[in-house]
Coordinates of C-alpha atoms and ligand atoms in Angstrom, one line a residue:
M161 CA 5.7 -13.0 0.8
I162 CA 3.7 -13.4 4.0
K163 CA 3.3 -16.5 6.0
Q164 CA -0.3 -16.1 7.1
N165 CA -1.0 -16.3 10.9
K166 CA 2.8 -16.1 11.5
Q167 CA 3.9 -12.9 9.8
F168 CA 2.6 -9.4 9.5
L169 CA 3.7 -7.0 6.8
I170 CA 4.0 -3.3 7.4
I171 CA 4.5 -1.0 4.4
A172 CA 5.1 2.7 5.1
G173 CA 6.1 5.7 3.2
P174 CA 4.8 8.9 1.7
C175 CA 1.8 9.2 -0.6
A176 CA 4.1 10.6 -3.3
V177 CA 7.8 10.9 -3.8
E178 CA 8.2 14.7 -3.8
S179 CA 11.9 15.2 -3.8
R180 CA 15.1 13.2 -3.0
E181 CA 15.3 14.9 0.5
Q182 CA 11.7 14.1 1.3
A183 CA 11.9 10.5 0.2
R184 CA 15.2 9.9 2.1
A185 CA 13.8 11.5 5.3
A186 CA 10.7 9.3 5.1
A187 CA 12.9 6.3 4.4
A188 CA 14.9 7.2 7.6
M189 CA 11.6 7.0 9.5
V190 CA 10.9 3.6 8.2
K191 CA 14.4 2.3 8.9
E192 CA 14.3 3.7 12.4
E193 CA 11.4 1.3 13.1
K194 CA 13.3 -1.5 11.5
L195 CA 10.7 -2.0 8.8
K196 CA 11.6 -3.2 5.4
Y197 CA 9.0 -2.0 2.9
F198 CA 8.9 1.5 1.6
R199 CA 6.0 2.9 -0.4
G200 CA 5.9 6.0 -2.5
G201 CA 4.1 7.0 -5.6
A202 CA 5.9 8.2 -8.7
Y203 CA 2.8 8.1 -10.9
K204 CA -0.2 9.4 -8.9
P205 CA -3.7 8.7 -10.1
R206 CA -5.2 12.0 -8.8
T207 CA -8.9 12.8 -8.8
S208 CA -8.2 16.3 -10.2
P209 CA -5.9 16.8 -13.2
Y210 CA -4.8 20.1 -11.5
S211 CA -3.3 18.2 -8.5
F212 CA 0.3 17.1 -8.2
Q213 CA 0.6 14.1 -10.5
G214 CA 3.9 12.7 -9.1
L215 CA 7.5 13.1 -10.4
G216 CA 7.1 10.2 -12.9
K217 CA 10.5 8.8 -14.1
K218 CA 12.4 11.0 -11.7
G219 CA 10.4 9.7 -8.8
L220 CA 11.3 6.1 -9.9
T221 CA 15.0 7.1 -9.9
I222 CA 14.7 8.4 -6.4
L223 CA 12.9 5.2 -5.3
S224 CA 15.8 3.2 -6.7
E225 CA 18.2 5.4 -4.6
V226 CA 16.2 4.6 -1.5
K227 CA 16.3 0.9 -2.4
K228 CA 20.1 1.0 -2.8
K229 CA 21.2 3.4 -0.1
D230 CA 18.6 2.7 2.6
K231 CA 18.3 -1.0 1.7
L232 CA 14.5 -0.9 1.7
K233 CA 12.1 -2.8 -0.6
I234 CA 10.1 -0.6 -2.9
V235 CA 6.3 -0.6 -3.3
T236 CA 5.0 1.7 -6.0
E237 CA 2.0 2.1 -8.2
V238 CA 1.6 1.4 -11.9
T239 CA -1.3 3.4 -13.5
D240 CA -0.9 2.4 -17.1
P241 CA 0.0 -0.9 -18.9
E242 CA 2.5 1.1 -21.0
L243 CA 4.4 2.1 -17.8
L244 CA 4.7 -1.4 -16.4
N245 CA 8.1 -2.2 -17.8
V246 CA 9.7 1.0 -16.5
V247 CA 7.9 0.8 -13.1
S248 CA 8.9 -2.8 -12.5
D249 CA 12.5 -2.0 -13.1
H250 CA 12.4 0.1 -9.9
A251 CA 9.9 -1.8 -7.8
D252 CA 9.9 -4.9 -5.6
V253 CA 6.2 -4.8 -5.3
I254 CA 3.8 -3.3 -7.9
Q255 CA 0.7 -1.6 -6.6
I256 CA -2.6 -1.5 -8.5
G257 CA -4.7 1.3 -7.0
T258 CA -8.4 1.5 -6.3
R259 CA -9.1 3.4 -9.5
N260 CA -7.5 0.6 -11.6
M261 CA -8.9 -2.5 -9.9
A262 CA -11.0 -3.2 -12.9
N263 CA -8.5 -2.1 -15.6
F264 CA -8.4 -5.6 -17.1
S265 CA -5.7 -5.0 -19.6
L266 CA -3.4 -3.7 -16.8
L267 CA -4.3 -6.8 -14.6
K268 CA -3.5 -9.2 -17.4
K269 CA -0.2 -7.5 -18.2
V270 CA 0.8 -7.4 -14.5
G271 CA 0.0 -11.1 -14.3
R272 CA 2.2 -11.9 -17.2
K273 CA 5.0 -9.5 -16.4
T274 CA 5.2 -10.4 -12.8
A275 CA 5.2 -14.1 -13.6
K276 CA 8.5 -13.5 -15.3
T277 CA 10.1 -11.1 -12.9
K278 CA 8.6 -12.6 -9.7
Q279 CA 7.3 -9.3 -8.4
F280 CA 4.4 -9.2 -6.0
V281 CA 1.3 -7.3 -6.8
I282 CA -0.8 -5.4 -4.3
L283 CA -4.3 -5.3 -5.6
K284 CA -6.3 -2.6 -3.9
R285 CA -10.1 -2.9 -3.7
G286 CA -12.0 -0.6 -6.0
F287 CA -13.8 1.8 -3.7
S288 CA -17.1 0.8 -5.3
A289 CA -16.3 -2.8 -5.8
T290 CA -18.0 -5.7 -4.1
I291 CA -15.7 -8.4 -2.6
E292 CA -16.7 -10.7 -5.4
E293 CA -15.7 -8.2 -8.1
W294 CA -12.4 -7.7 -6.2
L295 CA -11.7 -11.4 -6.1
L296 CA -12.5 -11.7 -9.8
A297 CA -10.1 -8.9 -10.5
A298 CA -7.5 -10.9 -8.6
E299 CA -8.4 -13.9 -10.8
Y300 CA -7.3 -11.9 -13.9
I301 CA -3.8 -11.7 -12.5
L302 CA -3.8 -15.4 -11.3
K303 CA -5.1 -16.6 -14.7
A304 CA -2.4 -14.6 -16.5
G305 CA 0.2 -16.6 -14.6
N306 CA 1.0 -14.8 -11.3
K307 CA 0.0 -16.1 -7.9
R308 CA 1.9 -13.5 -5.9
I309 CA -0.9 -11.3 -5.0
L310 CA -1.7 -9.3 -1.9
L311 CA -5.2 -7.9 -1.5
C312 CA -5.5 -4.5 0.1
E313 CA -8.7 -3.2 1.7
R314 CA -8.5 0.6 1.4
G315 CA -12.0 1.7 2.2
I316 CA -15.1 1.9 0.2
R317 CA -17.5 4.7 -0.6
T318 CA -20.5 5.0 1.6
F319 CA -22.9 7.8 2.6
E320 CA -20.6 8.6 5.6
N321 CA -18.4 11.6 5.1
A322 CA -16.8 11.9 8.5
T323 CA -14.0 9.7 7.1
R324 CA -12.7 9.9 3.6
F325 CA -13.8 6.3 2.9
T326 CA -15.3 3.6 5.1
I327 CA -12.9 0.7 5.9
D328 CA -14.9 -2.5 5.4
L329 CA -13.4 -4.4 8.3
S330 CA -15.6 -7.4 7.7
A331 CA -14.0 -7.8 4.3
I332 CA -11.0 -9.3 6.1
P333 CA -12.7 -12.3 7.7
V334 CA -14.8 -12.7 4.5
I335 CA -11.7 -12.8 2.3
K336 CA -10.2 -15.3 4.8
K337 CA -13.2 -17.5 4.2
L338 CA -13.3 -17.2 0.4
S339 CA -9.7 -17.0 -0.6
S340 CA -6.2 -18.1 0.4
L341 CA -4.7 -14.7 -0.6
P342 CA -3.2 -12.6 2.1
I343 CA -5.0 -9.3 2.9
I344 CA -3.6 -6.0 4.2
V345 CA -5.4 -2.8 5.2
D346 CA -4.5 0.7 4.0
V347 CA -5.7 2.6 7.1
S348 CA -4.5 5.9 5.7
H349 CA -6.7 6.2 2.6
G350 CA -9.4 4.3 4.5
T351 CA -9.7 7.0 7.1
G352 CA -8.3 10.1 5.5
H353 CA -7.3 11.4 8.9
A354 CA -4.0 10.8 10.7
D355 CA -5.6 10.6 14.1
L356 CA -7.8 7.7 13.0
V357 CA -5.0 5.7 11.7
L358 CA -3.9 4.1 15.0
P359 CA -7.4 3.0 16.2
M360 CA -8.1 1.5 12.7
A361 CA -4.7 -0.2 12.6
K362 CA -5.5 -1.9 15.9
A363 CA -8.9 -2.9 14.6
S364 CA -7.3 -4.3 11.4
V365 CA -4.9 -6.5 13.5
A366 CA -7.9 -7.6 15.7
V367 CA -9.9 -8.8 12.7
G368 CA -7.0 -10.9 11.3
A369 CA -5.4 -8.7 8.6
D370 CA -2.0 -9.8 7.4
G371 CA -0.5 -6.4 7.3
L372 CA -0.9 -2.6 7.1
M373 CA -0.1 0.1 4.7
L374 CA 0.6 3.5 6.3
E375 CA 1.2 6.9 4.8
I376 CA 3.9 8.9 6.6
H377 CA 5.7 12.2 5.9
P378 CA 8.6 14.0 7.6
N379 CA 6.5 17.1 7.6
P380 CA 2.8 16.4 6.7
H381 CA 1.9 20.1 6.6
K382 CA 4.2 20.5 3.6
A383 CA 3.0 17.3 1.8
L384 CA 2.0 17.8 -1.8
C385 CA -0.5 14.9 -1.5
D386 CA -2.5 13.4 1.3
G387 CA -0.9 15.4 4.2
Q388 CA -4.0 15.2 6.3
Q389 CA -3.8 11.4 6.6
S390 CA 0.0 11.1 6.8
L391 CA 1.6 10.3 10.1
D392 CA 4.3 12.6 11.3
P393 CA 7.5 11.1 12.9
S394 CA 6.2 11.0 16.4
S395 CA 2.7 9.6 15.6
F396 CA 4.3 7.0 13.3
K397 CA 6.6 5.9 16.1
K398 CA 3.7 5.6 18.5
T399 CA 1.6 3.7 16.0
I400 CA 4.4 1.2 15.3
K401 CA 5.1 0.8 19.0
T402 CA 1.5 0.0 19.7
V403 CA 1.1 -2.4 16.7
K404 CA 4.4 -4.2 17.7
R405 CA 3.1 -4.7 21.2
I406 CA -0.1 -6.3 20.0
L407 CA 1.7 -8.5 17.4
R408 CA 4.1 -9.7 20.1
L409 CA 1.1 -11.0 22.0
E410 CA -0.1 -12.7 18.9
K411 CA 3.3 -14.1 18.3
K412 CA 3.5 -12.7 14.8
E413 CA 6.8 -11.6 13.3
I414 CA 6.8 -8.2 11.5
I415 CA 8.2 -8.3 8.0
Ligands
PEP535 C1 -2.0 5.3 -2.8 O1 -1.8 4.2 -2.2 O2 -1.2 6.2 -2.9 C2 -3.3 5.4 -3.5 C3 -3.5 6.4 -4.4 O3 -4.2 4.6 -3.1 P1 -5.7 4.2 -3.6 O4 -5.5 3.7 -4.9 O5 -6.2 3.3 -2.5 O6 -6.5 5.5 -3.5
MN536 MN1 -2.2 8.8 -0.9

């Protein structure tokens, strides 16, 4: 999926699919920047059972519409082994979230399923997982038969609460030393604040990340999930412009 040192993947989209209108408006933001990968959660693993849980099947249908009409590749999360078949019918890339990094039955099933359907898997780092535990979680997918894995550093839990999580930037060069898997950084969940996304995106490029995941929203104040950390249309444009400028200097192609 990514030719390391030559290509750089940017995945952008809302935290959750909230409606057809919201998803298509977010997809228009992604298309305007000529990006190809659209993220959006249909099944949301929320900390509180009282928070918006995602649109479920209806969210997947909307994602398929985005895929067809906007010609974008779809990245969406699977939260449960039983949902894998239905989610993978609508996704180009399956995401395993931080809360499921050590869900070994899900990892094994994703390894088997994706081996057949040739889907990529984004494996996010558990927010309390060491790098070794994370790489061993990736081994579960590899061992089950799928080598198409992208690691995603999304911040770990520390004593610091000025940011939602703490992005472990050193994990990127450490992973480069220990593994041949590509690694991207989710600077939205990693910071929790839209104004910190651009500086941490620049830092991620500087330490050698192979890509970024960004949460965006046509109107973050109205977001049902993670509005605080979502880029609005103008800050998204500015972020992409800056990242593109740096990547041009590094002679990396954006995918
Ligand atoms: C997400 O990407 O929407 C998400 C829930 O991420 P994480 O698993 O990193 O919290
Ligand atoms: Mn989110």
